[in-house]
Amino acid sequence: MKQNSGLRNSSVGLCTSRSFPTGHNRLSCNLTFSWSKHSALPAFPVTSIDEQGLFVYRALHDVGVRDKPTVCDSHSTPQTVEAGELVCVDLWRTFNHTINESGNGPFLRLAGSDSWIFEYKEGSKCMEAIPVEEGYWSYQVTNSFGLVLRRHPTHSTECCLYPEVACPGKSLVWVDRKVQCGGVTYVRVKDTSGWLFMSRNGQQTLRRVVVEEGSWMYQVINSAGLALRGHPDDSSASCVDPEIVFPDGSLVSTDKKVECGGTTYVRVKDTSGWLFLSLNGQQTLRRVIVEEGSWTYQVTNFAGLGLLRHPAHAIVNRMVAEETYPDGSLVQADRKVECGGITFVHVKDTSGWLFMSRSGVNTLRRVVEEEGVWTYKVTNKVGLALRRNPTHSPESCLVPEVLIPNHSLVRADKKVECGVDTFVRVSDTLGTGWLFVSRDGEQTLIEQKPQPIGQ
C-alpha cells in the first residue's frame, strides 16, 4: 500500500475481526446525507447494510483510500492501494440504493482501521474479491532471519504490523486462513491479525509441517548437548534456558511432535521448549511406555533398596536423603515403566523409583494384597512375634519385641500372599505388625470361622 512518509504508525492497527467467519455478520443502520450533484449519496435517509468478517480484495488499478465510506475526493487520504495489491477488509458496507443507481460501492473498510476503499466507482470496477480458504495448518519458518507479520497479504515492508511482530527462523506458526494470488500463497497467523508469505523472489520462506499432538514419554539416554530449544532446531543458539538439564535416565513428558528436516522434535509438556530425538546420528531420547495403576511389591533384596530419582541403575540417580526399603518390606507403586529391558516402578506418594531386577536377580516381587476382617488363633507353642514387614526374618521383629502368646485370638485387617506364604497384619495393644500363617510347613495361625446362629 503506497502512502506518504509518517503514515506507518497511523490508525491502521491490529485486525479485530479474527473471531468472525468469512462474512456472515450483517448489521443495518440509518444514516442521513445531504445531496448535491457532486455527492455520492442521495439526500433522503438511507439504510446501510454491513457485513463483518474477513475478506481479501485485489486492486484492479490504483485506488485512493478515503477516510469515510464514499468515493468523494474531498475525503481522500495520502494512502493508495496500488494495482495488483491485496488488502484485508473487515467490514463490507452497501446502502439501500443500488450500485446501478449511483455506480459507487460497496464500500470496504481496511482491516483494523477507519480507512475505506470501494469496489465500484461510477460503475467501473476497482477491486475484486479473492477467495479466502479457512482451515488449520502448521508451518515452519525457513527464512533464517525470520519473518515479520503484515497487516495485509503482501510482501511490502510498509504494511508490517506496528509494533513489529516477528516469527524467528525455525519457529513454528499455526495459520487459519490462506489466499493465493499471482503464484504466491499468503497465510494469516492464528490468533493474530498478521499475514505471512510462503515465498519471496522464488525462495521458500515457510515450509508445511505436520505437528502431532498427544502424550508421549521419553527417557534421556544421551544428555550431551541436550537443552530446551525455543523452536524445533538443534542449534545451540536457540537454547532458551541452559540451566534446565536433563540427566541420563530421566523421563521427559511431551505433548507435541514434529519432523523438520529429517529430525524429530518433541515439545516438553508444560513448557514452550523443544528437544530433539537424535543429534549427529546419535539417539538422545528413547520412547518408553508408562503404565499407570496400583500394585503391591515386596522387596527381595537382602540389602534393601534405595529410591532413585529416575528409572535408571546409575548410582548418581540414588536419592541420598530418601528412605531405604528393607528386605521383606511392602511397597505401593502407582506407575510402571520398562527402560532398556528393566522394569522400574514409581513408589506411591514419593518422587522416587525402584528397579525390579539387577544383574538378572529379582529385587522386587509382586504380591497380592487383600483387605478385610479376619480372626485367627495362634497355634505356635512359643507364640509369635510381630514383624515390621511380611517376612519370616527375625531381623524384622518389632523392637521392643511384641510376642503374641499361643492360643491367643488376633484380628487381622490385611492379608498378603508372598510366594507360597501368607502373612496377615494384626493390631495388638502393644503394637501393629505382621504374622505368618505357616513356617517350614507348620501352621502357626488358624482362621476362626464365624459360627452359624443357633448352633
mmCIF file of C-alpha atoms in Angstrom, residues 8 26 35 47-48 67-68 113 116 118 139 154 166 168 177 237 347 350 371 392 411 419 434 440:
data_model
loop_
_atom_site.group_PDB
_atom_site.id
_atom_site.type_symbol
_atom_site.label_atom_id
_atom_site.label_comp_id
_atom_site.label_asym_id
_atom_site.label_seq_id
_atom_site.Cartn_x
_atom_site.Cartn_y
_atom_site.Cartn_z
ATOM 1 C CA ARG A 8 3.217 3.822 9.016
ATOM 2 C CA ARG A 26 -24.773 -8.461 8.935
ATOM 3 C CA TRP A 35 -27.307 15.672 -1.652
ATOM 4 C CA THR A 47 -30.083 2.366 5.388
ATOM 5 C CA SER A 48 -26.624 0.853 5.374
ATOM 6 C CA ASP A 67 -11.488 8.350 5.495
ATOM 7 C CA LYS A 68 -15.261 7.797 5.020
ATOM 8 C CA SER A 113 -8.511 0.940 10.678
ATOM 9 C CA TRP A 116 -12.182 2.901 3.331
ATOM 10 C CA PHE A 118 -14.691 0.917 -2.774
ATOM 11 C CA TYR A 139 4.340 -24.216 9.085
ATOM 12 C CA THR A 154 1.663 -8.589 0.790
ATOM 13 C CA ALA A 166 8.302 -11.248 14.255
ATOM 14 C CA PRO A 168 12.040 -16.156 14.282
ATOM 15 C CA ARG A 177 -6.565 -18.518 6.564
ATOM 16 C CA ALA A 237 21.838 -20.555 19.545
ATOM 17 C CA VAL A 347 6.697 -45.586 44.624
ATOM 18 C CA THR A 350 7.144 -40.218 46.640
ATOM 19 C CA GLU A 371 -8.156 -56.007 52.852
ATOM 20 C CA HIS A 392 9.933 -64.775 58.270
ATOM 21 C CA ARG A 411 -7.875 -59.803 64.481
ATOM 22 C CA GLY A 419 5.307 -66.569 47.112
ATOM 23 C CA TRP A 434 2.698 -58.837 60.615
ATOM 24 C CA ASP A 440 8.514 -74.626 57.337
#
